[in-house]
Amino acid sequence: MQEGDKLFAGSIPALYDRFLVPLIFEAAAEDMAARVAEGDPAAVLEIAAGTGVVTRALAPRLGPECRYVVPDLNQPMLDHARSRQPEVPRLVWQAADALALPFEEASFDVVCCQFGVMFFPDRVAGFREARRVLRPGGRFILSTWDRLELSELPHCVTRAVDELYPDDPPRFLERTPHGYHDPERIRSDLAAAGFGSVAVDFLDAISAAPRAWDVATAFCQGTPMRNELEARGASLEAVTAHAARAVEREYGAGPVSGRIRALVVTAMP
């Protein structure tokens, strides 16, 4: 992972929430919310909440007395998430680093992290922090994307952008969101952090958008791929248009859809 991979600033949070969340995150968020709410936890920590797609799905499922803490390292993303969520007294928004959580040991029944662990500069350290704040018998539930080629729409956009920069292609999607997909590596990292029980499920879904342009905008302008493109002096509109034409050629000019796959991991100390 490169330093710019963690930079979600400027217009990225709003574009991310408008285009990328409905495209690839909402179905996974419903699955995550159902898993976390199982067993009626009394305290939940959601690490790397992003723009709050899991928060919006999970908050209504939790009991009225459940303490729900929602941190993110990136303040612009957290601000956007909070603006989309009704104020609830038991819901606590807090800027925090997943590698140095500002919470006491054994504070939460469930710790969850949807598509955030790929951004941890030290995953074992982050997992160790999740274990530290879990109560005995607690669960750590995380998700990560499978290989890029198993997620058809982002793979199509990546190939299209590669055509424009054959000698120096932007590699954000392959390097970071889709760069942590080996189940055995994940198991090994969790074991190194002190987790004894690890279960890995595969979540297959369909990502869909009203038009190809939405798909291209989602990835070219609503993710840190944008930072890579701007560093190359790219016209974002021109790159987005090129990627949209590629998606249209492969998936049609109207509503588009493609397969996408994630891993959902449940770990217990």
mmCIF file of C-alpha atoms in Angstrom:
data_model
loop_
_atom_site.group_PDB
_atom_site.id
_atom_site.type_symbol
_atom_site.label_atom_id
_atom_site.label_comp_id
_atom_site.label_asym_id
_atom_site.label_seq_id
_atom_site.Cartn_x
_atom_site.Cartn_y
_atom_site.Cartn_z
ATOM 1 C CA MET A 1 0.000 0.000 0.000
ATOM 2 C CA GLN A 2 1.179 3.512 -0.806
ATOM 3 C CA GLU A 3 0.621 6.565 1.400
ATOM 4 C CA GLY A 4 -1.825 8.094 -1.105
ATOM 5 C CA ASP A 5 -4.035 4.996 -0.886
ATOM 6 C CA LYS A 6 -5.342 6.281 2.465
ATOM 7 C CA LEU A 7 -6.175 9.777 1.177
ATOM 8 C CA PHE A 8 -9.956 10.149 0.980
ATOM 9 C CA ALA A 9 -10.311 13.934 0.858
ATOM 10 C CA GLY A 10 -11.741 16.775 -1.225
ATOM 11 C CA SER A 11 -14.700 15.568 -3.284
ATOM 12 C CA ILE A 12 -13.810 11.872 -2.907
ATOM 13 C CA PRO A 13 -16.049 11.140 0.151
ATOM 14 C CA ALA A 14 -19.189 12.539 -1.524
ATOM 15 C CA LEU A 15 -18.488 10.780 -4.842
ATOM 16 C CA TYR A 16 -17.603 7.586 -2.987
ATOM 17 C CA ASP A 17 -20.910 7.653 -1.133
ATOM 18 C CA ARG A 18 -22.983 8.630 -4.167
ATOM 19 C CA PHE A 19 -21.560 6.166 -6.695
ATOM 20 C CA LEU A 20 -19.384 3.518 -5.053
ATOM 21 C CA VAL A 21 -21.551 2.676 -2.040
ATOM 22 C CA PRO A 22 -24.638 1.576 -4.009
ATOM 23 C CA LEU A 23 -22.427 -0.106 -6.605
ATOM 24 C CA ILE A 24 -20.404 -2.437 -4.378
ATOM 25 C CA PHE A 25 -20.913 -1.807 -0.654
ATOM 26 C CA GLU A 26 -24.626 -1.885 0.212
ATOM 27 C CA ALA A 27 -25.269 -5.620 -0.178
ATOM 28 C CA ALA A 28 -22.144 -6.438 1.808
ATOM 29 C CA ALA A 29 -23.190 -3.946 4.496
ATOM 30 C CA GLU A 30 -26.526 -5.701 4.978
ATOM 31 C CA ASP A 31 -24.697 -9.012 5.346
ATOM 32 C CA MET A 32 -22.247 -7.494 7.841
ATOM 33 C CA ALA A 33 -25.044 -5.865 9.842
ATOM 34 C CA ALA A 34 -26.897 -9.169 10.160
ATOM 35 C CA ARG A 35 -23.762 -10.951 11.374
ATOM 36 C CA VAL A 36 -22.878 -8.262 13.928
ATOM 37 C CA ALA A 37 -26.404 -7.984 15.343
ATOM 38 C CA GLU A 38 -26.656 -11.728 15.905
ATOM 39 C CA GLY A 39 -26.654 -12.483 19.615
ATOM 40 C CA ASP A 40 -27.868 -9.030 20.657
ATOM 41 C CA PRO A 41 -24.482 -7.489 21.566
ATOM 42 C CA ALA A 42 -24.303 -4.872 24.315
ATOM 43 C CA ALA A 43 -21.353 -2.965 22.823
ATOM 44 C CA VAL A 44 -20.157 -2.784 19.207
ATOM 45 C CA LEU A 45 -17.096 -1.145 17.691
ATOM 46 C CA GLU A 46 -17.022 -0.529 13.942
ATOM 47 C CA ILE A 47 -13.459 0.177 12.789
ATOM 48 C CA ALA A 48 -12.832 2.209 9.610
ATOM 49 C CA ALA A 49 -16.467 3.171 9.144
ATOM 50 C CA GLY A 50 -15.863 5.166 5.950
ATOM 51 C CA THR A 51 -18.977 7.025 4.830
ATOM 52 C CA GLY A 52 -21.185 4.959 7.131
ATOM 53 C CA VAL A 53 -22.830 2.352 4.905
ATOM 54 C CA VAL A 54 -22.554 -0.337 7.603
ATOM 55 C CA THR A 55 -23.537 2.150 10.301
ATOM 56 C CA ARG A 56 -26.778 2.953 8.490
ATOM 57 C CA ALA A 57 -27.561 -0.756 8.070
ATOM 58 C CA LEU A 58 -26.511 -1.844 11.567
ATOM 59 C CA ALA A 59 -27.769 0.912 13.890
ATOM 60 C CA PRO A 60 -31.485 0.014 13.476
ATOM 61 C CA ARG A 61 -30.740 -3.665 14.177
ATOM 62 C CA LEU A 62 -29.072 -3.101 17.552
ATOM 63 C CA GLY A 63 -30.909 -3.031 20.860
ATOM 64 C CA PRO A 64 -31.806 0.351 22.371
ATOM 65 C CA GLU A 65 -29.207 -0.058 25.130
ATOM 66 C CA CYS A 66 -26.372 -1.177 22.857
ATOM 67 C CA ARG A 67 -23.347 1.133 22.858
ATOM 68 C CA TYR A 68 -22.203 1.594 19.256
ATOM 69 C CA VAL A 69 -18.865 3.329 18.637
ATOM 70 C CA VAL A 70 -17.982 4.343 15.075
ATOM 71 C CA PRO A 71 -14.403 5.526 14.458
ATOM 72 C CA ASP A 72 -12.471 6.243 11.272
ATOM 73 C CA LEU A 73 -8.955 7.561 10.749
ATOM 74 C CA ASN A 74 -10.109 9.816 7.905
ATOM 75 C CA GLN A 75 -12.024 12.802 9.298
ATOM 76 C CA PRO A 76 -13.655 13.870 5.967
ATOM 77 C CA MET A 77 -15.142 10.382 5.565
ATOM 78 C CA LEU A 78 -16.354 10.389 9.182
ATOM 79 C CA ASP A 79 -17.900 13.838 8.770
ATOM 80 C CA HIS A 80 -19.768 12.686 5.679
ATOM 81 C CA ALA A 81 -20.978 9.536 7.454
ATOM 82 C CA ARG A 82 -22.253 11.519 10.410
ATOM 83 C CA SER A 83 -24.136 13.910 8.119
ATOM 84 C CA ARG A 84 -26.087 10.943 6.694
ATOM 85 C CA GLN A 85 -27.013 9.343 10.019
ATOM 86 C CA PRO A 86 -29.791 10.522 12.359
ATOM 87 C CA GLU A 87 -28.496 11.535 15.781
ATOM 88 C CA VAL A 88 -28.806 8.644 18.221
ATOM 89 C CA PRO A 89 -27.484 9.038 21.803
ATOM 90 C CA ARG A 90 -25.975 5.533 21.907
ATOM 91 C CA LEU A 91 -24.086 6.112 18.650
ATOM 92 C CA VAL A 92 -20.621 7.607 19.253
ATOM 93 C CA TRP A 93 -18.582 9.056 16.372
ATOM 94 C CA GLN A 94 -14.858 9.262 17.024
ATOM 95 C CA ALA A 95 -11.719 9.796 14.957
ATOM 96 C CA ALA A 96 -9.342 6.965 15.793
ATOM 97 C CA ASP A 97 -6.456 4.946 14.403
ATOM 98 C CA ALA A 98 -7.198 1.219 14.114
ATOM 99 C CA LEU A 99 -3.607 0.492 15.137
ATOM 100 C CA ALA A 100 -3.935 2.456 18.397
ATOM 101 C CA LEU A 101 -7.551 2.232 19.512
ATOM 102 C CA PRO A 102 -8.355 4.656 22.362
ATOM 103 C CA PHE A 103 -10.480 2.122 24.258
ATOM 104 C CA GLU A 104 -9.912 -0.011 27.328
ATOM 105 C CA GLU A 105 -9.343 -3.744 27.152
ATOM 106 C CA ALA A 106 -12.423 -5.960 26.922
ATOM 107 C CA SER A 107 -14.783 -3.082 26.034
ATOM 108 C CA PHE A 108 -16.812 -4.600 23.177
ATOM 109 C CA ASP A 109 -18.771 -7.753 22.372
ATOM 110 C CA VAL A 110 -18.240 -7.358 18.627
ATOM 111 C CA VAL A 111 -15.625 -5.506 16.607
ATOM 112 C CA CYS A 112 -16.361 -5.221 12.894
ATOM 113 C CA CYS A 113 -14.510 -3.786 9.941
ATOM 114 C CA GLN A 114 -15.970 -3.791 6.439
ATOM 115 C CA PHE A 115 -13.344 -3.418 3.688
ATOM 116 C CA GLY A 116 -10.965 -1.491 5.914
ATOM 117 C CA VAL A 117 -8.231 -3.936 6.911
ATOM 118 C CA MET A 118 -6.638 -3.662 3.451
ATOM 119 C CA PHE A 119 -5.666 -0.087 4.385
ATOM 120 C CA PHE A 120 -3.949 -1.017 7.662
ATOM 121 C CA PRO A 121 -0.183 -0.345 7.360
ATOM 122 C CA ASP A 122 0.368 -3.188 9.853
ATOM 123 C CA ARG A 123 -2.495 -5.676 9.788
ATOM 124 C CA VAL A 124 -1.233 -7.853 12.640
ATOM 125 C CA ALA A 125 -0.983 -4.770 14.862
ATOM 126 C CA GLY A 126 -4.516 -3.755 13.881
ATOM 127 C CA PHE A 127 -5.837 -7.242 14.542
ATOM 128 C CA ARG A 128 -4.045 -7.281 17.897
ATOM 129 C CA GLU A 129 -5.830 -4.054 18.830
ATOM 130 C CA ALA A 130 -9.189 -5.556 17.841
ATOM 131 C CA ARG A 131 -8.471 -8.559 20.049
ATOM 132 C CA ARG A 132 -7.398 -6.339 22.954
ATOM 133 C CA VAL A 133 -10.707 -4.470 23.079
ATOM 134 C CA LEU A 134 -12.855 -7.603 22.677
ATOM 135 C CA ARG A 135 -14.562 -9.118 25.693
ATOM 136 C CA PRO A 136 -14.126 -12.838 26.408
ATOM 137 C CA GLY A 137 -16.182 -14.756 23.855
ATOM 138 C CA GLY A 138 -16.362 -11.721 21.584
ATOM 139 C CA ARG A 139 -16.193 -11.740 17.804
ATOM 140 C CA PHE A 140 -14.085 -9.831 15.290
ATOM 141 C CA ILE A 141 -15.841 -9.743 11.908
ATOM 142 C CA LEU A 142 -13.996 -8.334 8.914
ATOM 143 C CA SER A 143 -14.454 -8.310 5.162
ATOM 144 C CA THR A 144 -12.048 -7.875 2.288
ATOM 145 C CA TRP A 145 -12.364 -8.083 -1.487
ATOM 146 C CA ASP A 146 -11.263 -11.157 -3.380
ATOM 147 C CA ARG A 147 -8.901 -10.922 -6.381
ATOM 148 C CA LEU A 148 -9.615 -8.018 -8.723
ATOM 149 C CA GLU A 149 -10.383 -10.242 -11.713
ATOM 150 C CA LEU A 150 -13.274 -11.800 -9.754
ATOM 151 C CA SER A 151 -14.971 -8.390 -9.505
ATOM 152 C CA GLU A 152 -15.987 -7.652 -13.056
ATOM 153 C CA LEU A 153 -16.805 -3.941 -13.163
ATOM 154 C CA PRO A 154 -13.739 -2.640 -11.274
ATOM 155 C CA HIS A 155 -11.601 -5.029 -13.311
ATOM 156 C CA CYS A 156 -13.032 -3.590 -16.528
ATOM 157 C CA VAL A 157 -12.321 -0.021 -15.397
ATOM 158 C CA THR A 158 -8.774 -0.974 -14.406
ATOM 159 C CA ARG A 159 -8.060 -2.501 -17.816
ATOM 160 C CA ALA A 160 -9.416 0.604 -19.526
ATOM 161 C CA VAL A 161 -7.212 2.946 -17.470
ATOM 162 C CA ASP A 162 -4.225 0.683 -18.160
ATOM 163 C CA GLU A 163 -4.703 1.405 -21.879
ATOM 164 C CA LEU A 164 -4.076 5.087 -21.229
ATOM 165 C CA TYR A 165 -0.986 4.522 -19.064
ATOM 166 C CA PRO A 166 0.644 1.309 -20.343
ATOM 167 C CA ASP A 167 4.076 2.246 -18.986
ATOM 168 C CA ASP A 168 2.881 3.418 -15.565
ATOM 169 C CA PRO A 169 -0.630 2.122 -14.883
ATOM 170 C CA PRO A 170 -2.425 3.205 -11.683
ATOM 171 C CA ARG A 171 -2.573 0.171 -9.434
ATOM 172 C CA PHE A 172 -4.680 1.355 -6.479
ATOM 173 C CA LEU A 173 -7.547 -1.118 -6.933
ATOM 174 C CA GLU A 174 -5.332 -4.151 -7.432
ATOM 175 C CA ARG A 175 -2.777 -3.091 -4.810
ATOM 176 C CA THR A 176 -5.028 -2.144 -1.907
ATOM 177 C CA PRO A 177 -8.785 -2.912 -2.004
ATOM 178 C CA HIS A 178 -8.140 -6.199 -3.850
ATOM 179 C CA GLY A 179 -4.660 -6.825 -2.483
ATOM 180 C CA TYR A 180 -5.476 -8.840 0.660
ATOM 181 C CA HIS A 181 -7.439 -11.873 -0.448
ATOM 182 C CA ASP A 182 -5.470 -15.004 0.454
ATOM 183 C CA PRO A 183 -7.443 -16.862 3.170
ATOM 184 C CA GLU A 184 -4.323 -18.549 4.523
ATOM 185 C CA ARG A 185 -2.497 -15.239 4.840
ATOM 186 C CA ILE A 186 -5.499 -13.754 6.649
ATOM 187 C CA ARG A 187 -5.670 -16.758 8.993
ATOM 188 C CA SER A 188 -1.941 -16.464 9.674
ATOM 189 C CA ASP A 189 -2.165 -12.732 10.445
ATOM 190 C CA LEU A 190 -5.089 -13.278 12.804
ATOM 191 C CA ALA A 191 -3.276 -16.127 14.552
ATOM 192 C CA ALA A 192 -0.237 -13.905 14.982
ATOM 193 C CA ALA A 193 -2.512 -11.359 16.666
ATOM 194 C CA GLY A 194 -3.779 -13.958 19.137
ATOM 195 C CA PHE A 195 -7.002 -15.200 17.546
ATOM 196 C CA GLY A 196 -7.572 -18.924 17.920
ATOM 197 C CA SER A 197 -10.735 -19.529 15.886
ATOM 198 C CA VAL A 198 -11.049 -18.186 12.333
ATOM 199 C CA ALA A 199 -13.875 -18.902 9.856
ATOM 200 C CA VAL A 200 -13.778 -17.628 6.262
ATOM 201 C CA ASP A 201 -16.899 -17.291 4.113
ATOM 202 C CA PHE A 202 -17.147 -16.137 0.502
ATOM 203 C CA LEU A 203 -19.798 -13.567 -0.337
ATOM 204 C CA ASP A 204 -20.801 -13.529 -4.016
ATOM 205 C CA ALA A 205 -22.992 -10.681 -5.185
ATOM 206 C CA ILE A 206 -23.959 -8.593 -8.203
ATOM 207 C CA SER A 207 -22.845 -4.978 -8.463
ATOM 208 C CA ALA A 208 -25.098 -2.806 -10.601
ATOM 209 C CA ALA A 209 -25.439 0.780 -11.758
ATOM 210 C CA PRO A 210 -27.905 2.731 -13.932
ATOM 211 C CA ARG A 211 -25.216 3.440 -16.544
ATOM 212 C CA ALA A 212 -21.582 2.824 -17.372
ATOM 213 C CA TRP A 213 -20.637 6.418 -16.566
ATOM 214 C CA ASP A 214 -21.617 5.865 -12.914
ATOM 215 C CA VAL A 215 -19.271 2.883 -12.720
ATOM 216 C CA ALA A 216 -16.376 4.799 -14.262
ATOM 217 C CA THR A 217 -16.980 7.813 -12.006
ATOM 218 C CA ALA A 218 -17.141 5.604 -8.927
ATOM 219 C CA PHE A 219 -13.669 4.166 -9.413
ATOM 220 C CA CYS A 220 -11.848 6.950 -11.301
ATOM 221 C CA GLN A 221 -13.081 9.847 -9.157
ATOM 222 C CA GLY A 222 -14.520 8.345 -5.952
ATOM 223 C CA THR A 223 -11.470 6.363 -4.832
ATOM 224 C CA PRO A 224 -7.768 7.163 -4.318
ATOM 225 C CA MET A 225 -7.237 6.045 -7.917
ATOM 226 C CA ARG A 226 -8.145 9.683 -8.507
ATOM 227 C CA ASN A 227 -4.985 10.721 -6.650
ATOM 228 C CA GLU A 228 -2.895 8.493 -8.931
ATOM 229 C CA LEU A 229 -4.520 9.938 -12.039
ATOM 230 C CA GLU A 230 -4.051 13.530 -10.911
ATOM 231 C CA ALA A 231 -0.394 12.796 -10.121
ATOM 232 C CA ARG A 232 -0.024 11.777 -13.779
ATOM 233 C CA GLY A 233 -1.589 15.039 -14.968
ATOM 234 C CA ALA A 234 -4.695 13.258 -16.216
ATOM 235 C CA SER A 235 -7.955 14.895 -17.199
ATOM 236 C CA LEU A 236 -10.354 13.120 -14.847
ATOM 237 C CA GLU A 237 -13.270 13.668 -17.199
ATOM 238 C CA ALA A 238 -11.339 12.235 -20.168
ATOM 239 C CA VAL A 239 -10.205 9.169 -18.225
ATOM 240 C CA THR A 240 -13.716 8.658 -16.839
ATOM 241 C CA ALA A 241 -15.202 8.880 -20.337
ATOM 242 C CA HIS A 242 -12.673 6.364 -21.673
ATOM 243 C CA ALA A 243 -13.458 3.930 -18.852
ATOM 244 C CA ALA A 244 -17.211 4.420 -19.333
ATOM 245 C CA ARG A 245 -16.916 3.519 -23.023
ATOM 246 C CA ALA A 246 -15.033 0.354 -22.063
ATOM 247 C CA VAL A 247 -17.772 -0.634 -19.604
ATOM 248 C CA GLU A 248 -20.425 0.057 -22.267
ATOM 249 C CA ARG A 249 -18.650 -2.125 -24.821
ATOM 250 C CA GLU A 250 -18.508 -5.033 -22.399
ATOM 251 C CA TYR A 251 -21.752 -4.653 -20.430
ATOM 252 C CA GLY A 252 -24.092 -2.566 -22.579
ATOM 253 C CA ALA A 253 -25.229 1.038 -22.895
ATOM 254 C CA GLY A 254 -28.087 0.886 -20.400
ATOM 255 C CA PRO A 255 -28.075 -0.407 -16.819
ATOM 256 C CA VAL A 256 -24.932 -2.449 -16.197
ATOM 257 C CA SER A 257 -24.098 -5.203 -13.742
ATOM 258 C CA GLY A 258 -21.295 -7.627 -12.974
ATOM 259 C CA ARG A 259 -20.244 -10.241 -10.491
ATOM 260 C CA ILE A 260 -18.282 -9.283 -7.392
ATOM 261 C CA ARG A 261 -16.806 -11.395 -4.611
ATOM 262 C CA ALA A 262 -15.704 -10.691 -1.047
ATOM 263 C CA LEU A 263 -14.353 -12.694 1.875
ATOM 264 C CA VAL A 264 -16.076 -12.362 5.262
ATOM 265 C CA VAL A 265 -13.984 -13.521 8.184
ATOM 266 C CA THR A 266 -15.137 -14.182 11.752
ATOM 267 C CA ALA A 267 -12.382 -14.526 14.352
ATOM 268 C CA MET A 268 -12.531 -15.281 18.080
ATOM 269 C CA PRO A 269 -9.715 -15.247 20.651
#
